[in-house]
Coordinates of C-alpha atoms in Angstrom, one line a residue:
Chain L
G845 CA 0.0 0.0 0.0
Q846 CA 0.9 3.6 0.0
S847 CA 1.4 5.5 3.3
L848 CA 3.4 8.5 4.7
E849 CA 4.6 8.7 8.2
Q850 CA 5.3 12.0 10.0
P851 CA 5.5 12.9 13.7
S852 CA 2.1 13.9 15.3
E853 CA 3.4 16.9 17.2
V854 CA 6.4 19.2 17.3
T855 CA 7.0 22.1 19.7
A856 CA 9.5 24.9 19.3
V857 CA 10.1 28.5 20.4
E858 CA 10.0 31.7 18.4
G859 CA 13.1 32.3 16.3
A860 CA 14.2 28.7 16.3
I861 CA 14.5 26.2 13.5
V862 CA 12.4 23.1 13.3
Q863 CA 12.5 20.1 10.9
I864 CA 9.4 18.0 10.2
N865 CA 10.3 14.6 8.7
C866 CA 8.2 12.5 6.4
T867 CA 9.0 8.9 5.4
Y868 CA 7.0 7.0 2.9
Q869 CA 6.3 3.4 1.8
T870 CA 5.2 3.3 -1.7
S871 CA 6.2 2.9 -5.3
G872 CA 5.3 5.2 -8.1
F873 CA 5.4 8.5 -6.2
Y874 CA 6.4 11.3 -8.6
G875 CA 7.2 13.8 -5.9
L876 CA 6.6 15.1 -2.4
S877 CA 4.4 18.1 -1.5
W878 CA 3.9 20.0 1.7
Y879 CA 0.8 21.8 2.8
Q880 CA 0.0 24.0 5.8
Q881 CA -3.3 24.1 7.6
H882 CA -4.2 26.5 10.4
D883 CA -7.0 25.5 12.8
G884 CA -10.4 26.0 11.1
G885 CA -8.6 26.9 7.8
A886 CA -8.0 25.3 4.5
P887 CA -4.8 23.5 3.6
T888 CA -2.5 25.7 1.6
F889 CA 0.4 24.6 -0.7
L890 CA 3.9 25.2 0.6
S891 CA 6.3 23.4 -1.7
Y892 CA 6.9 20.5 -4.0
N893 CA 10.0 18.3 -4.6
A894 CA 10.1 16.4 -7.8
L895 CA 13.8 15.8 -7.7
D896 CA 16.3 14.9 -4.9
G897 CA 17.7 17.8 -3.1
L898 CA 16.6 21.0 -1.3
E899 CA 14.0 23.5 -2.4
E900 CA 14.0 26.9 -0.6
T901 CA 11.2 29.3 -0.5
G902 CA 11.8 32.1 2.0
R903 CA 11.9 30.8 5.5
F904 CA 10.7 27.4 4.4
S905 CA 12.8 24.7 2.8
S906 CA 11.8 21.2 1.7
F907 CA 14.1 18.2 1.0
L908 CA 13.6 14.9 -0.8
S909 CA 15.8 11.8 -0.9
R910 CA 14.1 9.2 -3.2
S911 CA 16.6 6.5 -2.4
D912 CA 15.7 6.9 1.3
S913 CA 11.9 7.4 0.7
Y914 CA 12.4 10.4 3.0
G915 CA 11.7 14.0 3.0
Y916 CA 11.5 16.9 5.4
L917 CA 10.2 20.4 5.8
L918 CA 12.5 22.9 7.4
L919 CA 11.1 26.1 9.0
Q920 CA 13.5 28.8 10.0
E921 CA 13.1 31.9 12.1
L922 CA 9.9 30.5 13.5
Q923 CA 7.1 32.9 14.2
M924 CA 3.9 32.5 16.3
K925 CA 1.9 32.4 13.1
D926 CA 3.7 29.3 12.0
S927 CA 1.7 27.3 14.6
A928 CA -0.3 25.0 12.4
S929 CA -0.6 21.5 11.0
Y930 CA 1.8 20.5 8.3
F931 CA 1.1 17.7 5.9
C932 CA 3.4 15.9 3.6
A933 CA 1.7 14.4 0.5
G934 CA 3.0 12.0 -2.1
L935 CA 2.1 12.7 -5.7
S936 CA 0.9 9.4 -7.0
G937 CA -0.1 8.3 -10.5
G938 CA -3.2 9.1 -12.4
Y939 CA -4.6 12.6 -12.2
N940 CA -2.3 14.2 -9.6
K941 CA -3.6 12.0 -6.9
L942 CA -2.2 13.2 -3.6
I943 CA -1.7 10.7 -0.7
F944 CA -1.5 12.6 2.5
G945 CA 0.3 11.9 5.8
A946 CA -1.7 12.3 9.0
G947 CA -0.1 15.7 9.7
T948 CA 2.3 17.2 12.2
R949 CA 0.9 19.8 14.6
L950 CA 3.5 22.5 15.2
A951 CA 3.2 24.6 18.3
V952 CA 5.4 27.7 18.4
H953 CA 5.8 29.3 21.9
P954 CA 7.3 32.7 22.9
Chain V
E474 CA -9.2 34.3 -0.4
T475 CA -8.3 31.0 -2.0
G476 CA -10.6 31.2 -4.9
V477 CA -12.4 28.1 -3.9
T478 CA -15.7 28.5 -2.0
Q479 CA -17.8 25.8 -0.2
T480 CA -21.4 25.9 1.1
P481 CA -22.6 25.3 3.6
R482 CA -19.8 25.7 6.1
H483 CA -21.6 23.7 8.7
L484 CA -24.2 21.0 8.3
V485 CA -26.0 18.8 10.8
M486 CA -28.2 16.0 9.4
G487 CA -29.9 12.9 10.4
M488 CA -29.2 9.5 9.0
T489 CA -32.3 9.6 6.8
N490 CA -31.8 13.0 5.4
K491 CA -30.6 14.0 1.9
K492 CA -28.3 17.0 1.6
S493 CA -25.8 18.3 -0.9
L494 CA -22.5 20.1 -0.5
K495 CA -21.5 22.6 -3.0
C496 CA -18.1 23.7 -4.2
E497 CA -17.3 26.5 -6.6
Q498 CA -13.9 27.5 -8.0
H499 CA -13.1 30.9 -9.5
L500 CA -9.6 30.0 -10.7
G501 CA -10.2 28.6 -14.2
H502 CA -9.0 25.2 -13.2
N503 CA -9.7 21.9 -14.9
A504 CA -9.6 19.5 -12.1
M505 CA -11.7 19.3 -9.0
Y506 CA -11.4 17.1 -5.9
W507 CA -13.4 16.0 -2.8
Y508 CA -11.5 15.0 0.3
K509 CA -12.6 13.8 3.8
Q510 CA -10.7 15.0 6.8
S511 CA -11.3 13.2 10.1
A512 CA -9.5 14.0 13.4
K513 CA -6.0 12.5 13.7
K514 CA -6.3 10.8 10.2
P515 CA -4.8 11.8 6.8
L516 CA -6.9 13.6 4.3
E517 CA -8.7 11.0 2.3
L518 CA -9.1 11.5 -1.4
M519 CA -12.7 10.6 -2.4
F520 CA -13.3 11.7 -5.9
V521 CA -11.3 13.4 -8.7
Y522 CA -12.9 15.2 -11.7
S523 CA -11.0 16.3 -14.7
L524 CA -12.9 18.4 -17.4
E525 CA -16.2 17.3 -15.8
E526 CA -15.3 13.6 -16.1
R527 CA -14.8 11.5 -13.0
V528 CA -11.3 10.0 -13.2
E529 CA -10.9 8.7 -9.7
N530 CA -13.2 7.1 -7.3
N531 CA -11.5 5.9 -4.2
S532 CA -13.8 3.1 -3.1
V533 CA -16.2 5.6 -1.6
P534 CA -19.6 4.2 -0.4
S535 CA -22.5 4.8 -2.7
R536 CA -24.2 7.0 -0.1
F537 CA -21.8 9.7 -1.3
S538 CA -22.6 10.7 -4.9
P539 CA -20.5 13.4 -6.7
E540 CA -21.6 15.6 -9.5
C541 CA -19.7 18.0 -11.7
P542 CA -22.0 19.9 -14.1
N543 CA -19.2 22.1 -15.3
S544 CA -15.5 22.8 -14.6
S545 CA -16.4 25.4 -12.0
H546 CA -18.9 23.5 -9.9
L547 CA -18.7 20.3 -7.9
F548 CA -21.4 18.8 -5.7
L549 CA -21.4 16.0 -3.2
H550 CA -24.9 14.5 -2.7
L551 CA -25.3 12.8 0.7
H552 CA -28.0 10.1 1.4
T553 CA -28.5 7.8 4.3
L554 CA -25.2 8.7 6.0
Q555 CA -23.8 7.1 9.2
P556 CA -22.4 8.8 12.3
E557 CA -18.9 7.8 11.2
D558 CA -19.3 10.0 8.2
S559 CA -19.1 13.1 10.4
A560 CA -15.9 14.9 9.3
L561 CA -14.7 18.0 7.5
Y562 CA -15.3 17.7 3.7
L563 CA -12.8 19.6 1.7
C564 CA -13.1 20.6 -2.0
A565 CA -10.0 21.5 -4.0
S566 CA -9.1 22.4 -7.5
S567 CA -6.1 22.5 -9.7
Q568 CA -5.1 23.2 -13.2
G569 CA -5.0 19.5 -14.0
S570 CA -1.5 19.5 -15.3
T571 CA 0.0 16.0 -15.5
S572 CA 3.6 17.1 -15.6
G573 CA 5.3 18.2 -12.5
T574 CA 3.5 19.7 -9.5
D575 CA -0.1 20.5 -9.8
E576 CA -0.7 22.7 -6.8
Q577 CA -4.2 22.1 -5.3
F578 CA -6.2 25.0 -3.9
F579 CA -8.5 24.1 -1.1
G580 CA -11.8 25.5 0.0
P581 CA -12.6 26.2 3.6
G582 CA -14.6 22.9 4.0
T583 CA -17.9 21.9 5.2
R584 CA -18.1 20.5 8.8
L585 CA -20.6 17.7 8.6
T586 CA -22.2 16.2 11.7
V587 CA -24.4 13.1 11.3
L588 CA -26.8 12.4 14.2

């Protein structure tokens, strides 16, 4: 089957750096996406890795290693507004079918 | 504003009721999706429509019936639901590109409670 594993909760302080890991067991994933969801809000797209390596977008970076079936989202200079749930999602075959992990709830404290 | 709207935002229904969820996208996208989000569980893809044609049906019970009359509108018709169907139902749209990332834009969801 296809599944993605990520930690359920992460806690960090303002200004710190946090890494959210995602490991997957599947074949045929074309890439790994990351989405952010605030409480009561809609998931919003953060990044996508089609190739191995690091993708940087402002304070957020995402990494993928296909050989290790592993990726991570790196959040730098954490702010209170970064408190949210973060989902990794594997892009599967067919019409851009996304298989989501259960999400990591990030709590940023002062 | 994500460009994807959903109505109603909240819905309480009995197991014998019939109701419909509506989704509308204003982004000119070609693909639309229904997801179910339950507490502590991954988002579950239910249906995918591309150019108004259903291209994915993820073994969803027949008490959920999707409809896509045009590329901007998507409905989810509900009939004889069970309490375990209570969840947040999210609609999303994307350009429908099959090469590289196809960023999905989500609506705010409908919080459904089945009594």
